[in-house]
Every structure is written in C-alpha cells, then in structure tokens.
Amino acid sequence: MDENQNVVISQKSSMVDVGDKNITKRIAKASCYIHFPEQVFQMLRQNDFLTHKGSIINTSIIAGLMAAKKTSDILPLCHPLQLTGTNLDITPEENKIRIECTVKCDGKTGVEMEALTGASVAALCIYDMCKAFSHDLEITDLKLNYKKGGKSDYGG
Amino acid sequence: MDENQNVVISQKSSMVDVGDKNITKRIAKASCYIHFPEQVFQMLRQNDFLTHKGSIINTSIIAGLMAAKKTSDILPLCHPLQLTGTNLDITPEENKIRIECTVKCDGKTGVEMEALTGASVAALCIYDMCKAFSHDLEITDLKLNYKKGGKSDYGG
Amino acid sequence: MDENQNVVISQKSSMVDVGDKNITKRIAKASCYIHFPEQVFQMLRQNDFLTHKGSIINTSIIAGLMAAKKTSDILPLCHPLQLTGTNLDITPEENKIRIECTVKCDGKTGVEMEALTGASVAALCIYDMCKAFSHDLEITDLKLNYKKGGKSDYGG
Amino acid sequence: MDENQNVVISQKSSMVDVGDKNITKRIAKASCYIHFPEQVFQMLRQNDFLTHKGSIINTSIIAGLMAAKKTSDILPLCHPLQLTGTNLDITPEENKIRIECTVKCDGKTGVEMEALTGASVAALCIYDMCKAFSHDLEITDLKLNYKKGGKSDYGG
Amino acid sequence: MDENQNVVISQKSSMVDVGDKNITKRIAKASCYIHFPEQVFQMLRQNDFLTHKGSIINTSIIAGLMAAKKTSDILPLCHPLQLTGTNLDITPEENKIRIECTVKCDGKTGVEMEALTGASVAALCIYDMCKAFSHDLEITDLKLNYKKGGKSDYGG
Amino acid sequence: MDENQNVVISQKSSMVDVGDKNITKRIAKASCYIHFPEQVFQMLRQNDFLTHKGSIINTSIIAGLMAAKKTSDILPLCHPLQLTGTNLDITPEENKIRIECTVKCDGKTGVEMEALTGASVAALCIYDMCKAFSHDLEITDLKLNYKKGGKSDYGG
C-alpha cells in the first residue's frame, strides 16, 4: 500500500477536506481496452471504424472529453476541479481497441478519477455504437498508468 | 454477429430513430470486477469494507443507481429513457469485488447501456474510495450478462 | 402509517421497481415558508420584493420550476418522470413568504418529491437573494399538502 | 440587517460581480430537521434506520454531498465554486432526525447556499425513503448556523 | 398569429399544463448559419474543416445531438421529453456553414425547441473551434423550418 | 485572421491544454436579436412583454444566466471556469428584442463562449415563450462584441 495506511475508518461518506493542500500541476493517464469478436472487428476495420451511428473514433473521443469534465457530478466523493486540458487516444489493435485518456489540472487534488472516467466512458460509447453487431463485447484493463503532481507519483 | 449486418455506414453521428419500435418491458444486467492487491483487500475485509471515506458498498451502490439515470446525458447517442427500476449488487470475492447492475424500463429501446454505465460507475466509485491505499487497482470484465425485451434476447 | 407497513428492510439502496404499476394522472402540491426579521421583510415589501439581485418572486418561481424537473437527478432513489405541468405560487404574508409548488405528471409513480423539491429550491433561491440583508432567515414547514393518482390519496 | 442596506434595487436578475473580492478560506454550516409521526419513528429506530429502500442515513449523506456540489446549477444566481470539503451529520433525536451540512471552499464568495442546499436535499432524500410509511413528515428549521471567511462572520 | 391569441397574460412563469393533450408523433426541423471571413473559410475548406481542435463537422454534430437532449434542462419552461431520434446536417456553403437539426418524439408537446437548441449549440460548437482564427464570426437565421404532429403544422 | 494561423490540424477532438497560461481577469460581451412579426410584437409590447407563460424579460434573463454557467457542459471542448459575474440586458427595439450577455471570470482562458451561450439561450427562451403566437420568429446576429484579458483583445 502506497500511503495513508493508518486512516480512521468511518461508516459515513464524506468529501474529504483538501483545503490545506497546495495547488500543484496535476496530470494523470488511464487506459482500457474494448474487445470484439473477430468477425465484428474485421468488419469495423474494413469500414474504417465507421458504423450506421457514425465514426466510432471521433464520437468516443468526444464522449470521453465530456465525461472527464462531469467526473465530480458522477462520482459522489470527487472534488470539482477546473481541468486545463484533456486528450483521448483511441488505437485499434488486434480484435480490440485501446483507449487512453490524459487529464491535466492545476489543483489541490489529483485527476486520476477524471482520467479513469474519461477512458471508461469513451469505451462505453464504442460499446453503444457497436452493440447492433454483437453483445459479445467486453471492456477490460481499466487502470491508471501514470499520475504526477501530488503527494506521491505513480507509473512513469 | 447477432443482427443488423447490412447497416449503411456513415461518417455522421446520429441518435438513430426508434420512433416506430414498440414499447416493451426491457431488462438488462451487466457486471464487472474491481481487483485489489491482496494486502489492500485483506485490510478492506477486516474493516467491513469501510474506509476513511465511508462504506464502499453503500456509496458505490448509490453512485451506480444515479449514473444509470444519467446514461443518456453521458453517452452521446443514447436515447433518454424513463427507468422503472434499478438495482446494484456488490459482492466481495477473493481479492476482488463483483459489481452487477440490473436496469428495467418500459421503452422503445433497450437498457443495456444503462446497466453497463451503472456497473462501470459503481466500480469507479470503489476505485475512488480505495485509491489512497493503492493505485494498483484494475476494473475488468465489464460486459452484458442478460437482456430481454427487444428484437433479440441475450444471455439467460 | 398509511401503507406498506410490512416492507422488508434492507442495507442496500435501490430504485424500487415500479414497472408493474399503471400509468395514471398524478398531481401533488407541497409548500413551505421562509421567515424574515421584521425589519428585512418591511424593506422587501417597500421595494415590491425587488433586491439588488432582481425580483425575488420571479426568480424563485423559475428556480422552483427548473428544480422540479431535476428531481430524479438530485434525489438518488427517485424515478425519472416526464412532468406535464408545474406551477409555483409565491405569497408574501406577515414577515414570511409562502411557497407552494404544484406538479402534474402521467406516470407510474407519484410526484410528491418533485413538488417538495420545487418548493424547497424556490425557498432556497429567496434565501440566496436576501442573505445580503440578514442571515437570520429560516425555511420551515416544508410538507406535502395534497397528492392524487396513486394507491392512496392524501390531503385535499 | 447585517450589511449592504443601501443596495440599489433592480427588476433584473443578475449573478453579482465578485471579481474584485479576495480568495479566502470559507466555511459554512447549515442544519434542518425532519419530523416523523411517533409510530413511524419508532419503527425506523427499531430497524436501525434501514428501510426497503436501504439505509436512510447513508443514502441521505450521499444525496447531500452531491447536492452541495450542484448548488450553482440549482440556484440561478449562485457562483460556481470549487468546494474543498463537504460533510453531513445525520443525528436521530426524539421523533425527528437532525441534518447538518458543513461545506468548505477557497473562494471569492461564501458557501452558505451550498451548506443550506446540502442539508435540504439530505432531508428530502430521507423524506423520499420514508414516504411509503407516512406522508405526515415535515422538514423544518432550515437555517445557517455558522459562516466564516467573508466580509462578516455569523454564528459561532 | 397562428393560434392562442386570447391567452391570459401573467406576471408569473409556469410550465404550462399539457396533461390533457394526446401523445402524437412529433417532428421538427430547425436551421441556422455560421458566417466566416473569406480567408478563414478558405483555410477551413483547404483543411477539410479540420482544425487544431479536431473535425468541425463531427464535433458539432455530437454537440447538437447532446444539446437537443438537454433542452428541458436549459430552457426553464420546456417539458422533459423522451426524444426518439435526432439528426444534424452540417453543410458548408460559400463562406458559411449551414446547420440543420431534426428531432423526433412521441409526446404531448412539440419538439421545436429541441430542434432549435440542437442547431444553435452545433453552431456555437463550430464557433468555439474556429475562434482562434477570427472572432468575426456570426450565427444567423436560426429558425424553425418545419414541424408536424401538434395542433397546427408549420412549413413543409 | 487574428492569431494562431499556423496551427497543426488534427482529425482528433481535444480540450486544448491551457495549463501554462496565466490567470487574468477576463470579460466578454455577446449579443443577438430575436425578430417578431409586427402584429406579435405589438401585442407583446401592449402586454408589457408578459405572456401566458410569464414575463419574457425576467425569464429569459434567468435562462441566460444559468446557461452561461453550463457552457462547459454544453460545448464539448470548452474548459470549466468559475465565472465571477454574469449579466443579461434584454432591450425591446422595433419588432425585435436585443439580448446582450456580459460574462466575467478570473481564468486561463476567455469567456467568449459563455457570453455567446448566455445570449443564445436567453433568445431561445424568448422563442419558447412566444411560439404559441407565431413560429415566424428568427434569431440573428449572434456575435461577440467585446473581449478583454487574453492574448488579444477584441472590439471595444
């Protein structure tokens, strides 16, 4: 465990007080994969990842960008933050698509959850655009790759 | 591929027209896992899954319930729906927690994305509540388990 | 107690299943008061309830109308509903203002919470517009006056 | 009246300009009560404040935390603020439950409305979870207990 | 004037009662233009309407689709509706781009405001993506082209 | 073209990184017109711009104020900002109403889109309140009048 091992447990949810932390430049990167049946993936690739609902890649990028901004509205205990930049990379691989979301902020708390939420929602958007072809889709490996700017860095 | 193989592809995103579909009772179930380092999981279990931010289980259930209702605001191409019921099951297993979200609706289109979004956000909420202990957390296996009420059923 | 006395209690939050209920015309009325120090109330009355932030009455009506529509986003266990009409009555009395909110809907579940939320937010809006004059303001007596269209009616 | 007695009244709503104020540490506490018929309250207490919709206490805390973050979206003239911490205390008393919400922020304007909104929505959430037992519930005494960090402090 | 000439005027905002109207298939189309300085437009056309912020056309379509769904949250007196389909057409013309939004719904009230809001927000999104090149941009001619399904049809 | 002519174009939407910009006082003003058939405008003027849905002027001001705060939720690539003040001016002229929105902020990026969104939504709100009288309404001339505080000023 990285830190904070001696926390006092509580029955009671709260948005923890970060008022005494310093404002620092924060960055976080998170990624996940969405897996497709081979036949579906080949069809998508032949069609340049366009479907009857439009471009998988363009649409999921925008879904991820907007979701990162909504993080504190979606996750009950997240602090509202003024993100200074967000970026999504959507990369087709073999029978899967990799999604990476990078979020930057000047703030008193990190942007890990914003990066994870952005990646997760971009993947859900791809699912939504492909579910007419198959429901045998799966989103996996959602994790933090990198964070910098807080008490402890991660990844690198 | 289940259905709709001959769709016309398009560069252009749209919220497809479901106006001529019938209103039917829809149900969908989706699930995922969040994995923990063994040491973190043992500490959580010893503390009845309470942290300094409150109860993981109670908080993530509410996060998932509320996110399912926000699905059409989060996913660009999803239709707004009047959900008639939503349920979250959060089950600790060995070094991981299973999240299942069940959504019901009377509507012209299915609630798969609502169930997937609910499960996904509940897992992100658990991540948020445990990230002080470790960032080696991973959300996996997000998938549809079951849907009923549309053109084709799935799972069972 | 009116009804449902033998409910099964649960540790687990859920948005209860109303899928098998009938769609009926629903109406609910809720009201509350906001109390002012006498000196503040007299000043407001002399100024026709206009402040440096605009008209208390017009602004709070709109705040209440919009909040009633947001109810299922604000209250975790409320079902999304398509309100068919909403109305706010703001009535100055002696050193207090009465707020009543009426909400109508065709739905499977009642609109009590929408009426209570609309009245409550209209009162909070008045508070916000008057807090420069005094913080000795108090919102009281928020209650349901009337509901019709469900298993049991109330008030009337 | 505390301050600003010579304000210029206006027909026109506006979000007043706070651009020239200093950023200071702000804190506010607000509270209210929800009253129950004796029979209902006893049943709730015997069931550890669990209902068929889950734990009243846990669920209302989260509702209040999330609502405090939504304040500037709910109240037309409130400025958006980056809350640094929020806390809800839910305390059963005799035939009533006391709700107190504490909000902290570094900002140019106070967080009174955030604390009042958090307390108010937590009480509405309790109402929603108990309305199956009785509609003779009432929310009262919503008021500011304390604020610090602006032009004038309040309470203590 | 088409209809309703003898309405009773009121100081008081309300979301008018549509509860007694029938549910019918509704459709509306609205359009507007965004004008560019010639030099900017030529540069955009040479770059296939791609900028440093991505594709103007793809991004504004999604902005419009999502805004149409948010209409009742943005416009105080609009009823919440379950849109069944939404479509945006973005067409470059000479030194301007035409935006048309089509919205469909089965409901008790029309979807004009949804179509107008979708077109308007798509145009604002294009503005946002091009404002680094010039602020001499102008959005004009936002109007309803067509509506069908209510008391009176329009256009066609 | 004002600036940034040598931008690298991209297929990919992003919320551009403003992290290295300075926080400065920002202000922007935007305006538009809504045009009415002469007969409708005369009726509105005779009724002091009150309709069956309330006061056009008061309601549209509040709609504009609230929309300015929602800008980063409505426009996919806009950064979230903490607005310090917002103001709407609604001025009836001959067969048209002029809407001007002024927005202020201390931030790393300008508030042009907030001012344009506020003006645009106020005009849409007027449309909504008058569409019962005629659909021959048109919103035009939406443009930036003034901005100050960034790399380059505009207007004056």
Coordinates of C-alpha atoms in Angstrom, one line a residue, chain C residues 25 57-58 61-62 65-66 69-70 81-90 104 106, chain E residues 11-20 72-73 75-82 108:
Chain C
K25 CA -52.6 11.1 -13.9
I57 CA -40.7 36.4 -6.8
N58 CA -39.9 35.9 -10.5
I61 CA -40.6 30.7 -9.4
I62 CA -38.2 29.9 -12.2
L65 CA -39.8 25.1 -11.9
M66 CA -36.4 24.0 -13.0
K69 CA -37.5 18.9 -13.4
K70 CA -34.2 18.0 -11.9
L81 CA -40.6 11.3 -14.9
Q82 CA -42.0 13.4 -17.7
L83 CA -43.7 16.2 -15.9
T84 CA -46.7 17.6 -17.8
G85 CA -47.0 20.8 -15.8
T86 CA -45.5 22.7 -12.9
N87 CA -46.7 25.8 -11.1
L88 CA -45.2 27.9 -8.2
D89 CA -47.2 30.3 -6.0
I90 CA -45.2 32.7 -4.0
K104 CA -48.5 17.1 -12.6
D106 CA -48.8 10.9 -16.2
Chain E
Q11 CA -46.6 38.0 -14.4
K12 CA -45.8 34.5 -13.3
S13 CA -43.7 32.0 -15.1
S14 CA -45.1 28.4 -15.3
M15 CA -44.5 25.2 -17.2
V16 CA -47.9 25.1 -18.8
D17 CA -50.1 22.0 -18.3
V18 CA -50.1 19.7 -21.3
G19 CA -51.6 16.7 -19.4
D20 CA -54.8 16.6 -21.4
S72 CA -35.6 20.9 -20.9
D73 CA -32.7 21.4 -18.5
L75 CA -34.9 26.2 -21.2
P76 CA -36.8 26.9 -18.0
L77 CA -40.4 26.3 -19.3
C78 CA -39.8 23.3 -21.6
H79 CA -41.3 20.0 -20.7
P80 CA -39.0 17.0 -20.4
L81 CA -39.5 14.7 -23.4
Q82 CA -38.2 11.3 -24.5
K108 CA -47.8 15.6 -25.7

